[in-house]
Amino acid sequence: GANVTAFNIDGSLATLGFEISTILPLDEALASEVFIHVLGDEFSGLDDFPEQLRDRPLMASLLAQHLKANPTATSDVSNSILEVSMMDSMCQKLIAEAEHDVGMPAGHLAEHLPSLCAASLEAERRELVAENFHGLTKGQELFEEACLGHIRFFEPTQGGSAIQIYHLRMHEALASKTWKIPGADVGQELTRCSKNSMLIGVLRYVLMGKMAAQP
């Protein structure tokens, strides 16, 4: 099975001297370099931005790109509002870019992707496959280009037979747009998450979105 295969691969790599790696947190000096690379002279320091949004290379890059594209964005908001705003703006930008790259009607992928993201996480997987795009105009062209690594919003996986979104948090943020929770009662959603841990991040974005929408 898959678990046995993974175990054998890990064991074989270990005998060759390889070690399983993890992405270590960025210290402030390295995070600053990421921001300076993107923002140049506009960079004024990290002190005002939450560590969890800049302690990994990709998150630091996303936050820096968000600040560059939204000069009026400020750190003088809650961490939740800043993260929701960042994910929304970066998803919009990268989805629009993907649509343009394959000649897909503007807004078409943006309309359908949240439900695809939610369905994949409900099925306890992050990957998207060709059949997910069958009903979309230019959907197969998009999938094929993404499998080749030509679409910045997606990255190939499973040997090029599937794709996944640029960052898991983007996947979760998009999926959260399909969850409608009336009032403050999240009991049903907590039960769903207890049965499927891949939905925890989705609920997190639902709750942060509610906080961001409050006056």
mmCIF file of N, CA, C and O in Angstrom, residues 69-126:
data_model
loop_
_atom_site.group_PDB
_atom_site.id
_atom_site.type_symbol
_atom_site.label_atom_id
_atom_site.label_comp_id
_atom_site.label_asym_id
_atom_site.label_seq_id
_atom_site.Cartn_x
_atom_site.Cartn_y
_atom_site.Cartn_z
ATOM 1 N N ALA A 69 1.514 45.401 -3.578
ATOM 2 C CA ALA A 69 0.340 45.614 -4.416
ATOM 3 C C ALA A 69 -0.714 46.486 -3.735
ATOM 4 O O ALA A 69 -1.580 47.055 -4.407
ATOM 5 N N ASN A 70 -0.639 46.572 -2.420
ATOM 6 C CA ASN A 70 -1.618 47.357 -1.648
ATOM 7 C C ASN A 70 -0.884 48.306 -0.710
ATOM 8 O O ASN A 70 -0.792 48.040 0.505
ATOM 9 N N PRO A 71 -0.337 49.384 -1.249
ATOM 10 C CA PRO A 71 0.481 50.294 -0.442
ATOM 11 C C PRO A 71 -0.247 50.871 0.761
ATOM 12 O O PRO A 71 0.371 51.264 1.742
ATOM 13 N N THR A 72 -1.602 50.900 0.684
ATOM 14 C CA THR A 72 -2.363 51.448 1.806
ATOM 15 C C THR A 72 -2.626 50.404 2.883
ATOM 16 O O THR A 72 -3.164 50.729 3.940
ATOM 17 N N ALA A 73 -2.275 49.130 2.595
ATOM 18 C CA ALA A 73 -2.434 48.094 3.623
ATOM 19 C C ALA A 73 -1.559 48.472 4.813
ATOM 20 O O ALA A 73 -0.443 48.957 4.654
ATOM 21 N N THR A 74 -2.072 48.244 5.986
ATOM 22 C CA THR A 74 -1.352 48.665 7.181
ATOM 23 C C THR A 74 -1.279 47.554 8.198
ATOM 24 O O THR A 74 -2.127 46.661 8.217
ATOM 25 N N SER A 75 -0.286 47.613 9.031
ATOM 26 C CA SER A 75 -0.180 46.646 10.112
ATOM 27 C C SER A 75 -1.070 47.036 11.287
ATOM 28 O O SER A 75 -1.175 46.302 12.258
ATOM 29 N N ASP A 76 -1.719 48.205 11.180
ATOM 30 C CA ASP A 76 -2.548 48.698 12.274
ATOM 31 C C ASP A 76 -3.942 48.068 12.232
ATOM 32 O O ASP A 76 -4.962 48.742 12.331
ATOM 33 N N VAL A 77 -3.975 46.765 12.020
ATOM 34 C CA VAL A 77 -5.220 45.991 12.034
ATOM 35 C C VAL A 77 -4.910 44.693 12.754
ATOM 36 O O VAL A 77 -3.753 44.370 13.018
ATOM 37 N N SER A 78 -5.941 43.921 13.052
ATOM 38 C CA SER A 78 -5.702 42.645 13.728
ATOM 39 C C SER A 78 -4.986 41.695 12.787
ATOM 40 O O SER A 78 -5.048 41.827 11.562
ATOM 41 N N ASN A 79 -4.305 40.720 13.377
ATOM 42 C CA ASN A 79 -3.628 39.704 12.573
ATOM 43 C C ASN A 79 -4.611 38.995 11.649
ATOM 44 O O ASN A 79 -4.276 38.674 10.507
ATOM 45 N N SER A 80 -5.822 38.743 12.148
ATOM 46 C CA SER A 80 -6.829 38.037 11.351
ATOM 47 C C SER A 80 -7.209 38.840 10.117
ATOM 48 O O SER A 80 -7.282 38.309 9.000
ATOM 49 N N ILE A 81 -7.468 40.134 10.299
ATOM 50 C CA ILE A 81 -7.857 40.973 9.172
ATOM 51 C C ILE A 81 -6.728 41.050 8.159
ATOM 52 O O ILE A 81 -6.952 40.969 6.947
ATOM 53 N N LEU A 82 -5.495 41.181 8.633
ATOM 54 C CA LEU A 82 -4.354 41.262 7.729
ATOM 55 C C LEU A 82 -4.198 39.975 6.926
ATOM 56 O O LEU A 82 -3.983 40.013 5.709
ATOM 57 N N GLU A 83 -4.340 38.830 7.589
ATOM 58 C CA GLU A 83 -4.169 37.557 6.883
ATOM 59 C C GLU A 83 -5.284 37.324 5.870
ATOM 60 O O GLU A 83 -5.022 36.898 4.740
ATOM 61 N N VAL A 84 -6.533 37.594 6.256
ATOM 62 C CA VAL A 84 -7.652 37.415 5.328
ATOM 63 C C VAL A 84 -7.482 38.333 4.127
ATOM 64 O O VAL A 84 -7.664 37.929 2.971
ATOM 65 N N SER A 85 -7.109 39.576 4.380
ATOM 66 C CA SER A 85 -6.902 40.535 3.297
ATOM 67 C C SER A 85 -5.785 40.087 2.371
ATOM 68 O O SER A 85 -5.900 40.158 1.133
ATOM 69 N N MET A 86 -4.687 39.601 2.956
ATOM 70 C CA MET A 86 -3.553 39.143 2.166
ATOM 71 C C MET A 86 -3.944 37.965 1.280
ATOM 72 O O MET A 86 -3.653 37.952 0.078
ATOM 73 N N MET A 87 -4.603 36.956 1.862
ATOM 74 C CA MET A 87 -4.977 35.777 1.094
ATOM 75 C C MET A 87 -5.969 36.123 -0.005
ATOM 76 O O MET A 87 -5.866 35.650 -1.140
ATOM 77 N N ASP A 88 -6.940 36.978 0.306
ATOM 78 C CA ASP A 88 -7.929 37.362 -0.700
ATOM 79 C C ASP A 88 -7.267 38.068 -1.882
ATOM 80 O O ASP A 88 -7.524 37.742 -3.045
ATOM 81 N N SER A 89 -6.413 39.033 -1.587
ATOM 82 C CA SER A 89 -5.817 39.812 -2.671
ATOM 83 C C SER A 89 -4.849 38.982 -3.505
ATOM 84 O O SER A 89 -4.832 39.086 -4.738
ATOM 85 N N MET A 90 -4.060 38.112 -2.850
ATOM 86 C CA MET A 90 -3.105 37.298 -3.601
ATOM 87 C C MET A 90 -3.828 36.230 -4.424
ATOM 88 O O MET A 90 -3.435 35.948 -5.560
ATOM 89 N N CYS A 91 -4.897 35.643 -3.870
ATOM 90 C CA CYS A 91 -5.670 34.662 -4.643
ATOM 91 C C CYS A 91 -6.300 35.329 -5.859
ATOM 92 O O CYS A 91 -6.256 34.788 -6.976
ATOM 93 N N GLN A 92 -6.876 36.500 -5.674
ATOM 94 C CA GLN A 92 -7.490 37.217 -6.793
ATOM 95 C C GLN A 92 -6.460 37.500 -7.883
ATOM 96 O O GLN A 92 -6.726 37.286 -9.073
ATOM 97 N N LYS A 93 -5.292 37.953 -7.480
ATOM 98 C CA LYS A 93 -4.253 38.288 -8.444
ATOM 99 C C LYS A 93 -3.792 37.049 -9.217
ATOM 100 O O LYS A 93 -3.697 37.065 -10.459
ATOM 101 N N LEU A 94 -3.497 35.975 -8.507
ATOM 102 C CA LEU A 94 -2.953 34.777 -9.148
ATOM 103 C C LEU A 94 -4.006 34.020 -9.957
ATOM 104 O O LEU A 94 -3.691 33.428 -11.001
ATOM 105 N N ILE A 95 -5.252 34.036 -9.506
ATOM 106 C CA ILE A 95 -6.325 33.402 -10.276
ATOM 107 C C ILE A 95 -6.557 34.169 -11.570
ATOM 108 O O ILE A 95 -6.700 33.575 -12.643
ATOM 109 N N ALA A 96 -6.589 35.498 -11.499
ATOM 110 C CA ALA A 96 -6.767 36.310 -12.707
ATOM 111 C C ALA A 96 -5.626 36.073 -13.693
ATOM 112 O O ALA A 96 -5.834 36.003 -14.909
ATOM 113 N N GLU A 97 -4.421 35.927 -13.155
ATOM 114 C CA GLU A 97 -3.259 35.641 -14.000
ATOM 115 C C GLU A 97 -3.406 34.281 -14.679
ATOM 116 O O GLU A 97 -3.094 34.138 -15.876
ATOM 117 N N ALA A 98 -3.879 33.277 -13.941
ATOM 118 C CA ALA A 98 -4.075 31.933 -14.506
ATOM 119 C C ALA A 98 -5.136 31.962 -15.604
ATOM 120 O O ALA A 98 -4.972 31.338 -16.664
ATOM 121 N N GLU A 99 -6.242 32.674 -15.355
ATOM 122 C CA GLU A 99 -7.297 32.794 -16.361
ATOM 123 C C GLU A 99 -6.744 33.424 -17.642
ATOM 124 O O GLU A 99 -7.003 32.941 -18.752
ATOM 125 N N HIS A 100 -5.982 34.471 -17.484
ATOM 126 C CA HIS A 100 -5.412 35.178 -18.637
ATOM 127 C C HIS A 100 -4.447 34.284 -19.405
ATOM 128 O O HIS A 100 -4.424 34.294 -20.644
ATOM 129 N N ASP A 101 -3.656 33.510 -18.690
ATOM 130 C CA ASP A 101 -2.612 32.696 -19.322
ATOM 131 C C ASP A 101 -3.175 31.683 -20.314
ATOM 132 O O ASP A 101 -2.490 31.305 -21.273
ATOM 133 N N VAL A 102 -4.400 31.198 -20.075
ATOM 134 C CA VAL A 102 -4.966 30.181 -20.976
ATOM 135 C C VAL A 102 -6.175 30.697 -21.746
ATOM 136 O O VAL A 102 -6.851 29.918 -22.430
ATOM 137 N N GLY A 103 -6.457 31.993 -21.642
ATOM 138 C CA GLY A 103 -7.600 32.550 -22.358
ATOM 139 C C GLY A 103 -8.930 32.169 -21.767
ATOM 140 O O GLY A 103 -9.957 32.141 -22.460
ATOM 141 N N MET A 104 -8.969 31.881 -20.481
ATOM 142 C CA MET A 104 -10.223 31.551 -19.798
ATOM 143 C C MET A 104 -10.999 32.837 -19.527
ATOM 144 O O MET A 104 -10.395 33.875 -19.223
ATOM 145 N N PRO A 105 -12.331 32.807 -19.635
ATOM 146 C CA PRO A 105 -13.113 34.012 -19.346
ATOM 147 C C PRO A 105 -12.799 34.567 -17.959
ATOM 148 O O PRO A 105 -12.670 33.812 -16.992
ATOM 149 N N ALA A 106 -12.655 35.872 -17.875
ATOM 150 C CA ALA A 106 -12.312 36.517 -16.602
ATOM 151 C C ALA A 106 -13.364 36.189 -15.548
ATOM 152 O O ALA A 106 -14.570 36.288 -15.787
ATOM 153 N N GLY A 107 -12.913 35.778 -14.387
ATOM 154 C CA GLY A 107 -13.799 35.460 -13.275
ATOM 155 C C GLY A 107 -14.320 34.035 -13.269
ATOM 156 O O GLY A 107 -14.955 33.611 -12.296
ATOM 157 N N HIS A 108 -14.051 33.288 -14.339
ATOM 158 C CA HIS A 108 -14.600 31.920 -14.453
ATOM 159 C C HIS A 108 -13.971 30.978 -13.436
ATOM 160 O O HIS A 108 -14.670 30.258 -12.713
ATOM 161 N N LEU A 109 -12.651 30.979 -13.363
ATOM 162 C CA LEU A 109 -11.969 30.120 -12.388
ATOM 163 C C LEU A 109 -12.263 30.591 -10.974
ATOM 164 O O LEU A 109 -12.478 29.779 -10.068
ATOM 165 N N ALA A 110 -12.301 31.907 -10.788
ATOM 166 C CA ALA A 110 -12.580 32.459 -9.459
ATOM 167 C C ALA A 110 -13.950 32.020 -8.952
ATOM 168 O O ALA A 110 -14.145 31.793 -7.754
ATOM 169 N N GLU A 111 -14.892 31.857 -9.868
ATOM 170 C CA GLU A 111 -16.244 31.440 -9.487
ATOM 171 C C GLU A 111 -16.289 29.981 -9.056
ATOM 172 O O GLU A 111 -16.997 29.620 -8.105
ATOM 173 N N HIS A 112 -15.543 29.130 -9.748
ATOM 174 C CA HIS A 112 -15.668 27.690 -9.524
ATOM 175 C C HIS A 112 -14.628 27.097 -8.562
ATOM 176 O O HIS A 112 -14.872 26.034 -7.984
ATOM 177 N N LEU A 113 -13.492 27.763 -8.405
ATOM 178 C CA LEU A 113 -12.409 27.160 -7.630
ATOM 179 C C LEU A 113 -12.743 26.952 -6.153
ATOM 180 O O LEU A 113 -12.341 25.931 -5.581
ATOM 181 N N PRO A 114 -13.456 27.874 -5.479
ATOM 182 C CA PRO A 114 -13.760 27.628 -4.062
ATOM 183 C C PRO A 114 -14.465 26.302 -3.813
ATOM 184 O O PRO A 114 -14.122 25.578 -2.870
ATOM 185 N N SER A 115 -15.431 25.944 -4.658
ATOM 186 C CA SER A 115 -16.138 24.679 -4.448
ATOM 187 C C SER A 115 -15.234 23.487 -4.729
ATOM 188 O O SER A 115 -15.341 22.448 -4.054
ATOM 189 N N LEU A 116 -14.321 23.608 -5.703
ATOM 190 C CA LEU A 116 -13.363 22.531 -5.959
ATOM 191 C C LEU A 116 -12.429 22.348 -4.766
ATOM 192 O O LEU A 116 -12.107 21.222 -4.384
ATOM 193 N N CYS A 117 -11.997 23.469 -4.196
ATOM 194 C CA CYS A 117 -11.112 23.403 -3.031
ATOM 195 C C CYS A 117 -11.820 22.769 -1.841
ATOM 196 O O CYS A 117 -11.241 21.927 -1.137
ATOM 197 N N ALA A 118 -13.064 23.157 -1.614
ATOM 198 C CA ALA A 118 -13.812 22.603 -0.486
ATOM 199 C C ALA A 118 -14.035 21.104 -0.669
ATOM 200 O O ALA A 118 -13.865 20.321 0.266
ATOM 201 N N ALA A 119 -14.389 20.691 -1.883
ATOM 202 C CA ALA A 119 -14.653 19.275 -2.132
ATOM 203 C C ALA A 119 -13.398 18.431 -1.936
ATOM 204 O O ALA A 119 -13.461 17.321 -1.389
ATOM 205 N N SER A 120 -12.251 18.939 -2.359
ATOM 206 C CA SER A 120 -11.019 18.151 -2.214
ATOM 207 C C SER A 120 -10.654 17.976 -0.745
ATOM 208 O O SER A 120 -10.258 16.891 -0.323
ATOM 209 N N LEU A 121 -10.803 19.034 0.048
ATOM 210 C CA LEU A 121 -10.481 18.917 1.473
ATOM 211 C C LEU A 121 -11.506 18.047 2.199
ATOM 212 O O LEU A 121 -11.160 17.335 3.139
ATOM 213 N N GLU A 122 -12.756 18.110 1.776
ATOM 214 C CA GLU A 122 -13.771 17.208 2.347
ATOM 215 C C GLU A 122 -13.381 15.760 2.083
ATOM 216 O O GLU A 122 -13.649 14.871 2.898
ATOM 217 N N ALA A 123 -12.732 15.518 0.939
ATOM 218 C CA ALA A 123 -12.288 14.166 0.581
ATOM 219 C C ALA A 123 -10.904 13.862 1.156
ATOM 220 O O ALA A 123 -10.292 12.854 0.801
ATOM 221 N N GLU A 124 -10.413 14.751 2.020
ATOM 222 C CA GLU A 124 -9.133 14.594 2.722
ATOM 223 C C GLU A 124 -7.943 14.527 1.766
ATOM 224 O O GLU A 124 -7.030 13.728 1.928
ATOM 225 N N ARG A 125 -7.977 15.386 0.771
ATOM 226 C CA ARG A 125 -6.830 15.494 -0.127
ATOM 227 C C ARG A 125 -6.688 16.948 -0.567
ATOM 228 O O ARG A 125 -7.667 17.711 -0.589
ATOM 229 N N ARG A 126 -5.482 17.293 -0.926
ATOM 230 C CA ARG A 126 -5.206 18.645 -1.382
ATOM 231 C C ARG A 126 -5.129 18.714 -2.910
ATOM 232 O O ARG A 126 -5.342 19.768 -3.498
#
